[in-house]
Structures are given as structure tokens and as C-alpha cells.
Coordinates of C-alpha atoms in Angstrom, one line a residue:
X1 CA 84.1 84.9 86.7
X2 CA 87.0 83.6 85.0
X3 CA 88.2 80.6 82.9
X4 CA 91.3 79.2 85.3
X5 CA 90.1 75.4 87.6
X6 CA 92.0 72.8 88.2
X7 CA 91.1 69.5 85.9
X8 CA 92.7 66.4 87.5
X9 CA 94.9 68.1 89.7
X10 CA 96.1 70.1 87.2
X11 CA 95.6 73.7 86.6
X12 CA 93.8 75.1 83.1
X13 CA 93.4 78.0 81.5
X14 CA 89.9 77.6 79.8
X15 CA 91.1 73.6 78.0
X16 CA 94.5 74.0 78.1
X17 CA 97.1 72.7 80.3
X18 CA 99.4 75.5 82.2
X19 CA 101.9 73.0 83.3
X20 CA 102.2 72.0 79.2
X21 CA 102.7 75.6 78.1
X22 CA 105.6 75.5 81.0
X23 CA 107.2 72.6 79.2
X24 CA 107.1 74.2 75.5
X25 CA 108.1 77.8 76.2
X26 CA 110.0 77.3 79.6
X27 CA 109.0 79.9 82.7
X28 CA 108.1 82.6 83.3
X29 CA 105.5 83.4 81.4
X30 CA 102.0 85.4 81.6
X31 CA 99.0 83.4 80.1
X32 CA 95.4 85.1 79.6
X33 CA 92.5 83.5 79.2
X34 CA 90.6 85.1 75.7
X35 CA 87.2 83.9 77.0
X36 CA 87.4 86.0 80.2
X37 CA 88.3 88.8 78.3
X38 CA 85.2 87.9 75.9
X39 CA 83.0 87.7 78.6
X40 CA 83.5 90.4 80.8
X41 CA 83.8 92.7 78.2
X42 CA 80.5 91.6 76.4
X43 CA 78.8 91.6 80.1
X44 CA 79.8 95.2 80.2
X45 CA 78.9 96.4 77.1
X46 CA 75.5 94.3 76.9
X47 CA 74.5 96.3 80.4
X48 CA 74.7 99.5 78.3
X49 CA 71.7 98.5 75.9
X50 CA 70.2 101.0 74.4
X51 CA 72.1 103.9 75.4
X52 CA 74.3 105.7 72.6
X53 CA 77.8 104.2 74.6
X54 CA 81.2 103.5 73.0
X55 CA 82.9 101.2 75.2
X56 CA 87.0 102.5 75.2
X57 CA 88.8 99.8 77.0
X58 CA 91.4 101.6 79.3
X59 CA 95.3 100.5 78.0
X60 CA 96.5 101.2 81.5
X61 CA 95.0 98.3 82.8
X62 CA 97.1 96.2 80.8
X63 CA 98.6 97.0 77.6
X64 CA 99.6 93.3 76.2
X65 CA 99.2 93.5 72.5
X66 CA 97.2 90.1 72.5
X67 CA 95.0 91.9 75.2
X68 CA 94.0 94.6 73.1
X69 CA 94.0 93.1 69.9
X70 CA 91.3 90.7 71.4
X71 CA 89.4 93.6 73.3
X72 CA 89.3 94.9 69.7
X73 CA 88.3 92.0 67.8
X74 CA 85.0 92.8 70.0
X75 CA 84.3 96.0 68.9
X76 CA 86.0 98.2 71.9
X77 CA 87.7 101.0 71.6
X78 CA 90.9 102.3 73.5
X79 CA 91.3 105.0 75.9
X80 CA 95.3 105.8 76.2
X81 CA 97.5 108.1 78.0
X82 CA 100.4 108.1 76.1
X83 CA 101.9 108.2 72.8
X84 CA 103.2 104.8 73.2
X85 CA 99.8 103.0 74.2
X86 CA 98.2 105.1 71.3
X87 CA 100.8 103.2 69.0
X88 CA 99.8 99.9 70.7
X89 CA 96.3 100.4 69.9
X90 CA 96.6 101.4 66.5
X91 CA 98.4 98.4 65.6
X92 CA 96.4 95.7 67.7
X93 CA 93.4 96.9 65.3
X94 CA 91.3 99.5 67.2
X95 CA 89.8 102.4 65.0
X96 CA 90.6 105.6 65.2
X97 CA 87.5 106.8 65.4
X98 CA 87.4 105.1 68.4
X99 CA 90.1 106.4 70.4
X100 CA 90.3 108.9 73.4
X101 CA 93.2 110.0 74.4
X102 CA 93.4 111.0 78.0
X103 CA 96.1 112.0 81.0
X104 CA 98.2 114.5 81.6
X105 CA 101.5 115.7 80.1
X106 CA 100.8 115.3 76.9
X107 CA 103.5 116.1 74.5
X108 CA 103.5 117.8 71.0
X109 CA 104.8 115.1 69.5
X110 CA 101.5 113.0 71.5
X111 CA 99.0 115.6 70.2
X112 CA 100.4 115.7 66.8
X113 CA 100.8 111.6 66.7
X114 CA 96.4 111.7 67.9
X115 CA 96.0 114.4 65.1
X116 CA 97.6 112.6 62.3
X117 CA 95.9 109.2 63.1
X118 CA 92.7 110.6 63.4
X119 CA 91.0 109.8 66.9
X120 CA 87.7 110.5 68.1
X121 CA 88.9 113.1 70.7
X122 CA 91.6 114.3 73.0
X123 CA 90.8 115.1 76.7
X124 CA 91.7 118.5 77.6
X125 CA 93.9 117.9 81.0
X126 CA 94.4 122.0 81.4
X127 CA 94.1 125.6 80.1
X128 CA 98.0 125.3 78.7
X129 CA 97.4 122.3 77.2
X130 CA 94.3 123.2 75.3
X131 CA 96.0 126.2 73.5
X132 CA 98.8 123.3 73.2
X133 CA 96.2 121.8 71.4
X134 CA 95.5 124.4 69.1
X135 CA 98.7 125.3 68.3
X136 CA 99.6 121.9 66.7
X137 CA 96.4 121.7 64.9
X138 CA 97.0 125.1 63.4
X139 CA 100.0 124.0 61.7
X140 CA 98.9 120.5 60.5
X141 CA 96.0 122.1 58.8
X142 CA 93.6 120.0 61.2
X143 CA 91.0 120.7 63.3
X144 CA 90.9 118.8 66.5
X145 CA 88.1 117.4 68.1
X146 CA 88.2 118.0 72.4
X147 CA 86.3 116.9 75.3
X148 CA 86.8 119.1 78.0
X149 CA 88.1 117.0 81.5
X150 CA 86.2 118.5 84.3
X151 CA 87.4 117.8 88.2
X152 CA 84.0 117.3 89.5
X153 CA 85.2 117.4 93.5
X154 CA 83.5 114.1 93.9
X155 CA 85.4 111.9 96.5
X156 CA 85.6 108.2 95.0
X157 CA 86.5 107.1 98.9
X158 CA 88.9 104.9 97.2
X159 CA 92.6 104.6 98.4
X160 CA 94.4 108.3 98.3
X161 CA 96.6 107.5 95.5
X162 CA 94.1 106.3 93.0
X163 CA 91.6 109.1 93.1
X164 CA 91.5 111.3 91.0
X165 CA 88.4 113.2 91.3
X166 CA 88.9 116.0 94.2
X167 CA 89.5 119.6 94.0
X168 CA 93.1 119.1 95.3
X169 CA 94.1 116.3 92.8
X170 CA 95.9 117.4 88.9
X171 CA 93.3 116.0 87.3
X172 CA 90.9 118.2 85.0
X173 CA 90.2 121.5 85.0
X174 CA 88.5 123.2 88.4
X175 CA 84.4 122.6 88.4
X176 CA 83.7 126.6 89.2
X177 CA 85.8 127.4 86.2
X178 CA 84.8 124.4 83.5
X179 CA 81.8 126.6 81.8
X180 CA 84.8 129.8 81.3
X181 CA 87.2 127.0 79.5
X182 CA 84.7 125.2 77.7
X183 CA 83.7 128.9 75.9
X184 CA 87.5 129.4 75.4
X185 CA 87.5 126.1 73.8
X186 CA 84.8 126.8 71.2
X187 CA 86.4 130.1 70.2
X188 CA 89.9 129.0 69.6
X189 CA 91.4 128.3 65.8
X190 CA 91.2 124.3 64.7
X191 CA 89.6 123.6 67.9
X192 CA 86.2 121.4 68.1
X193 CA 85.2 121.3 71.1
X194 CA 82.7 118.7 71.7
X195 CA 82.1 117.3 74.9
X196 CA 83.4 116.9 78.8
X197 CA 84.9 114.4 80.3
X198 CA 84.8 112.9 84.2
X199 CA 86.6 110.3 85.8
X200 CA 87.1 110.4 90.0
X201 CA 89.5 107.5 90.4
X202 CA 89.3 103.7 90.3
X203 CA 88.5 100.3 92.8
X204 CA 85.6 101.9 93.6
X205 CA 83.0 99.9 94.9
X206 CA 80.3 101.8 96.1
X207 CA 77.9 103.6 93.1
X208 CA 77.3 106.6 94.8
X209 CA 80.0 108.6 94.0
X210 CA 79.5 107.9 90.6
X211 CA 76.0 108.7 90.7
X212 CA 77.0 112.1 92.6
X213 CA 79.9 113.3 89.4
X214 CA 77.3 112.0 86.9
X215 CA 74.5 114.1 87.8
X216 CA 77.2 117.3 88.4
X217 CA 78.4 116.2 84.4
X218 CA 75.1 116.4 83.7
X219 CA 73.9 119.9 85.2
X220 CA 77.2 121.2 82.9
X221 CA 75.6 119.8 80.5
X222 CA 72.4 121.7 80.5
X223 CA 74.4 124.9 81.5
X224 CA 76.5 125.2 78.3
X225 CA 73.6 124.4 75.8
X226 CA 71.4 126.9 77.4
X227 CA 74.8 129.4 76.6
X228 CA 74.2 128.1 73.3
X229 CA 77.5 125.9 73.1
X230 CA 77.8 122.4 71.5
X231 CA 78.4 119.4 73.8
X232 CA 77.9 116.2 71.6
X233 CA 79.9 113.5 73.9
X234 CA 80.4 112.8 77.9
X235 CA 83.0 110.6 78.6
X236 CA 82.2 109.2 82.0
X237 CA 85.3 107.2 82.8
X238 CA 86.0 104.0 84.3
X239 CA 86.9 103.1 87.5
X240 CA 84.2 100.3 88.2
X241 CA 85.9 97.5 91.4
X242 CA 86.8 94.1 91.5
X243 CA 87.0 91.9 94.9
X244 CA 90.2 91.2 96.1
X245 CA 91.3 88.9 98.5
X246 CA 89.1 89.2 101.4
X247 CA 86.7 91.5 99.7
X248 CA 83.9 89.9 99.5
X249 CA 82.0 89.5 95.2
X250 CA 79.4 91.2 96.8
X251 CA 81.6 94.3 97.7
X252 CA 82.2 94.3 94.2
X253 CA 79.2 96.4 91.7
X254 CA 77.5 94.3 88.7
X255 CA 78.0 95.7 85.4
X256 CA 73.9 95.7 85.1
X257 CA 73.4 98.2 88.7
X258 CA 76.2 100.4 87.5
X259 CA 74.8 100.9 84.0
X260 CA 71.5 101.5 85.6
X261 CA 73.2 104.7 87.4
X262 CA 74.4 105.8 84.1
X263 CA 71.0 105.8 82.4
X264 CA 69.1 108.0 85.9
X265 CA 71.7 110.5 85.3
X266 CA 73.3 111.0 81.5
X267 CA 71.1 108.2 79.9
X268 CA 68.7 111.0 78.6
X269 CA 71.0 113.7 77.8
X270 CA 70.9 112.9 74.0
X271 CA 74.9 112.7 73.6
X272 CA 77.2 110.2 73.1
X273 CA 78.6 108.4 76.1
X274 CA 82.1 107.3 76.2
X275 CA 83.2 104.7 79.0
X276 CA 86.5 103.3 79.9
X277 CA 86.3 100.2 81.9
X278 CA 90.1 98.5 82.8
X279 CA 90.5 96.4 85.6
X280 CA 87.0 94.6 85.6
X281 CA 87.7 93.5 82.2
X282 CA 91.2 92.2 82.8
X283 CA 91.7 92.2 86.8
X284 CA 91.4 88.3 86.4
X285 CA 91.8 87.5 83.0
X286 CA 95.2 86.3 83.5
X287 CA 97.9 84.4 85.2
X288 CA 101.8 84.7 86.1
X289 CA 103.4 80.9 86.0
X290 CA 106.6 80.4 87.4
X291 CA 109.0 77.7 88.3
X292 CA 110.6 76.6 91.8
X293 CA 114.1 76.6 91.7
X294 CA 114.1 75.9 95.5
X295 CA 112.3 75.6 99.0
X296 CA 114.2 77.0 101.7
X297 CA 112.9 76.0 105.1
X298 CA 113.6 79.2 107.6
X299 CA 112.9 79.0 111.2
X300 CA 109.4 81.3 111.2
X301 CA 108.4 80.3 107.8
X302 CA 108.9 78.1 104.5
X303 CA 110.4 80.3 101.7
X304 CA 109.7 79.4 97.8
X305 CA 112.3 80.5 95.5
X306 CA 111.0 81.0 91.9

């Protein structure tokens, strides 16, 4: 659902004019709507009642510093990728403490930016990266808090380039070898490590993959406390679809079925659960208005020039 119909011939975003906003600030221009952010957000965190959840809202999807600053008036958190969206999240108002950073690559500079802020936890991408890790914390003084990012080899069945979930993608650290890292983790200096972390791709609109890397997460779970290690948060990703074009809303999973898949796998696992929903939280919470210089009438087809 969002907040953008036409009143009188005239398009809105929730009571207000678009065509007025063109006059005052001249086009182009991207508009979003706050109550569609409000709602789908509170849709998706409501479904997750009574669960111990922190709701991260993914920067990637959209990193507009009204966007966030909104998503944080709620009481989300951010999960970031970068050194630059940990910056935008900081100063749009999201707490530290409720702040994963994810992805790949990260810098020195990105791991001691976290460090020095204070986050909840940074998402081990890699064996290199978690003595990275240590290395930096070592010489701040700090200890750093880690959830371990396992590839689960769960297909998603989602478009190739958006998985991320499969043996042969760079995502995470190899499922056969997650238990060996994990005790690594808990014996190097200023190193916490705390918890894993799963995400298989995004678009996906079909549960069971979800359930299928939820009850693997799960069964690693068990494994390392019964080795006696610590594993106090499971961050299960994002990755939930929206309908497109001629994608059908049904093709498209409800906030309330997908949560229901969370609690029959990791609901009773007695740690904290971190989710990072994107694109079903912005996906439609916005518009692009632009103006027509021309219309150019070709031979096959009427071209609009904007």
C-alpha cells in the first residue's frame, strides 16, 4: 500500500499536491511519502511480536537522509555497508547500538570509523577480515563485538545477480568451515564474538528458501553451544519481495506469513534476532517528477522528452 492517487485529476502524495511542489522547487525532483514509510515499517515490525527482533532498516535500499531519519524516528535501526552510509545513519539519528555493519571490503578506516562510534556489531565477511578486525581493535584499546556471516548454500531462486546465498557467491564464510572460524573468532585478542549472520539474496518471493537457511542458522546454532561457545544474536537478513509490474500482490509474501517462518525456525532459539528489511519498506514509498520539455512524434512510436 502506498499514499500516492489522483484527487481531481491531480496526482497526491498523501494531501499534497505534486504538480504544486513542481511549481515551488522547479523539476526534477524525488518526493516520498512519510506515511508509507510509517506504515510499512510498523506492519513489519508489528509481525515480529513477541520475538526478541531489532528491526535494522537496510541503507542500500535507499539512503536519502529524510528516509532514514524518518525510519529512525520509529525506532529502526540501520544495517550499512559502508563507511559513508554508516556516516548517514549516524547523523539522521539512529543509535549506535543499533547498527550492523555488513558487506564486503571493509576498510580499516570503516572498521575503525564502527569501532569508535560504538555499533552493535560488525559482520565478519571473511577469515582476513576478521583478524582485520582484531588488529584495529587491538590498537584502539576496544573490543569488538562480531557476528559471524555464514554462506548457508541456500538458493534464494531470485535473479543471478542478486543472490547472495550459494556456495559459489563472495558472500560469508563456507557453511562446512563456519564452526572452525567461529572458534577462531572467540579466541582472538579484542574480539567478541557474538553471533552469525545469514542473508541469501533479495526479491525473493517464495518463503521457502528462507525457511530452508533459517533452520541451517539454527542447527549452527545448537552446534556451537554444545562446543561451549557464546552465540547471543542471529542476524537473519532481509531480502523479503515486492510485486512489480505484472507480478501479481499475491506473488508478493505478507509481513505476518514471513514472520511466522522466523518464529518455526529461530523464534525459540533464545537470542536476539536482527533483520534488515529494504525494499519492502521503501520499494514504493516514493516518486520521481519530472517535466516535459517536448513530445516528439517518431514513425513507430511517440517519444516524451523530460
Amino acid at each position: 500500500m502506498d499514499f500516492f492517487n489522483y484527487k481531481n485529476g491531480r496526482l497526491h502524495a498523501e494531501d499534497v499536491a505534486l504538480d504544486g511542489i513542481a511549481a515551488e522547487v522547479g523539476t526534477p525532483f524525488y518526493v516520498y511519502s512519510t506515511a508509507t514509510l510509517t506504515r510499512h515499517f510498523n506492519v513489519f515490525a508489528d509481525a515480529l511480536r513477541g520475538m526478541d527482533a531489532l528491526v535494522c532498516y537496510a541503507v542500500k535500499a535507499n539512503s536519502n537522509q529524510a528516509v532514514i531519519r524518518t525510519l529512525a524516528a520509529l525506532g529502526a535501526g540501520a544495517d550499512v555497508v559502508s563507511g559513508g552510509e554508516l556516516k548517514r545513519a549516524l547523523k539522521a539519528g539512529v543509535k549506535p547500538h543499533k547498527i550492523v555493519f555488513s558487506g564486503v571490503g571493509k576498510s580499516e578506516a570503516e572498521i575503525e570509523a564502527a569501532l569508535n562510534a560504538g555499533i552493535k556489531q560488525l559482520n565478519v565477511e571473511s577469515e582476513p577480515e576478521l583478524e582485520r578486525i582484531s588488529a584495529v581493535a587491538q590498537r584502539l584499546g576496544v573490543v569488538a563485538s562480531v557476528a559471524l556471516r555464514v554462506n548457508p548454500d541456500v538458493d534464494a531462486g531470485t535473479h543471478e545477480k542478486i543472490t547472495t546465498g550459494r556456495k559459489e557467491n563472495k558472500f560469508g564464510i563456507e557453511w562446512t568451515r563456519a564452526h572452525e572460524v567461529y572458534k577462531k573468532a572467540a579466541s582472538l585478542p579484542a574480539i567478541k564474538a557474538q553471533g552469525l549472520a545469514v542473508h541469501i539474496g533479495s526479491q525473493l518471493l517464495d518463503l521457502m528458501p528462507f525457511r530452508e537457511a533459517y533452520v541451517r542458522a539454527g542447527d549452527l546454532v545448537a552446534m556451537l553451544r554444545a562446543d561451549g561457545l557464546t552465540v547471543e544474536t542471529l542476524d537473519i537478513g532481509g531480502g523479503l519481495g515486492i510485486p512489480y509490474g505484472d507480478e501479481g500482490e499475491a506473488d508478493a509474501p505478507d509481513p505476518e506469513s514471513y514472520a511466522q517462518v522466523v518464529r518455526e525456525t529461530v523464534g525459540n532459539l533464545g537470542v536476539e534476532l536482527i533483520l534488515e528489511p529494504g525494499r519492502m519498506v521503501v520499494g514504493n514509498a516514493g516518486l520521481l517528477v519530472t517535466g516535459t520539455e517536448d513530445v516528439k512524434e517518431g514513425a513507430p512510436k511517440r517519444f516524451w522528452i523530460v
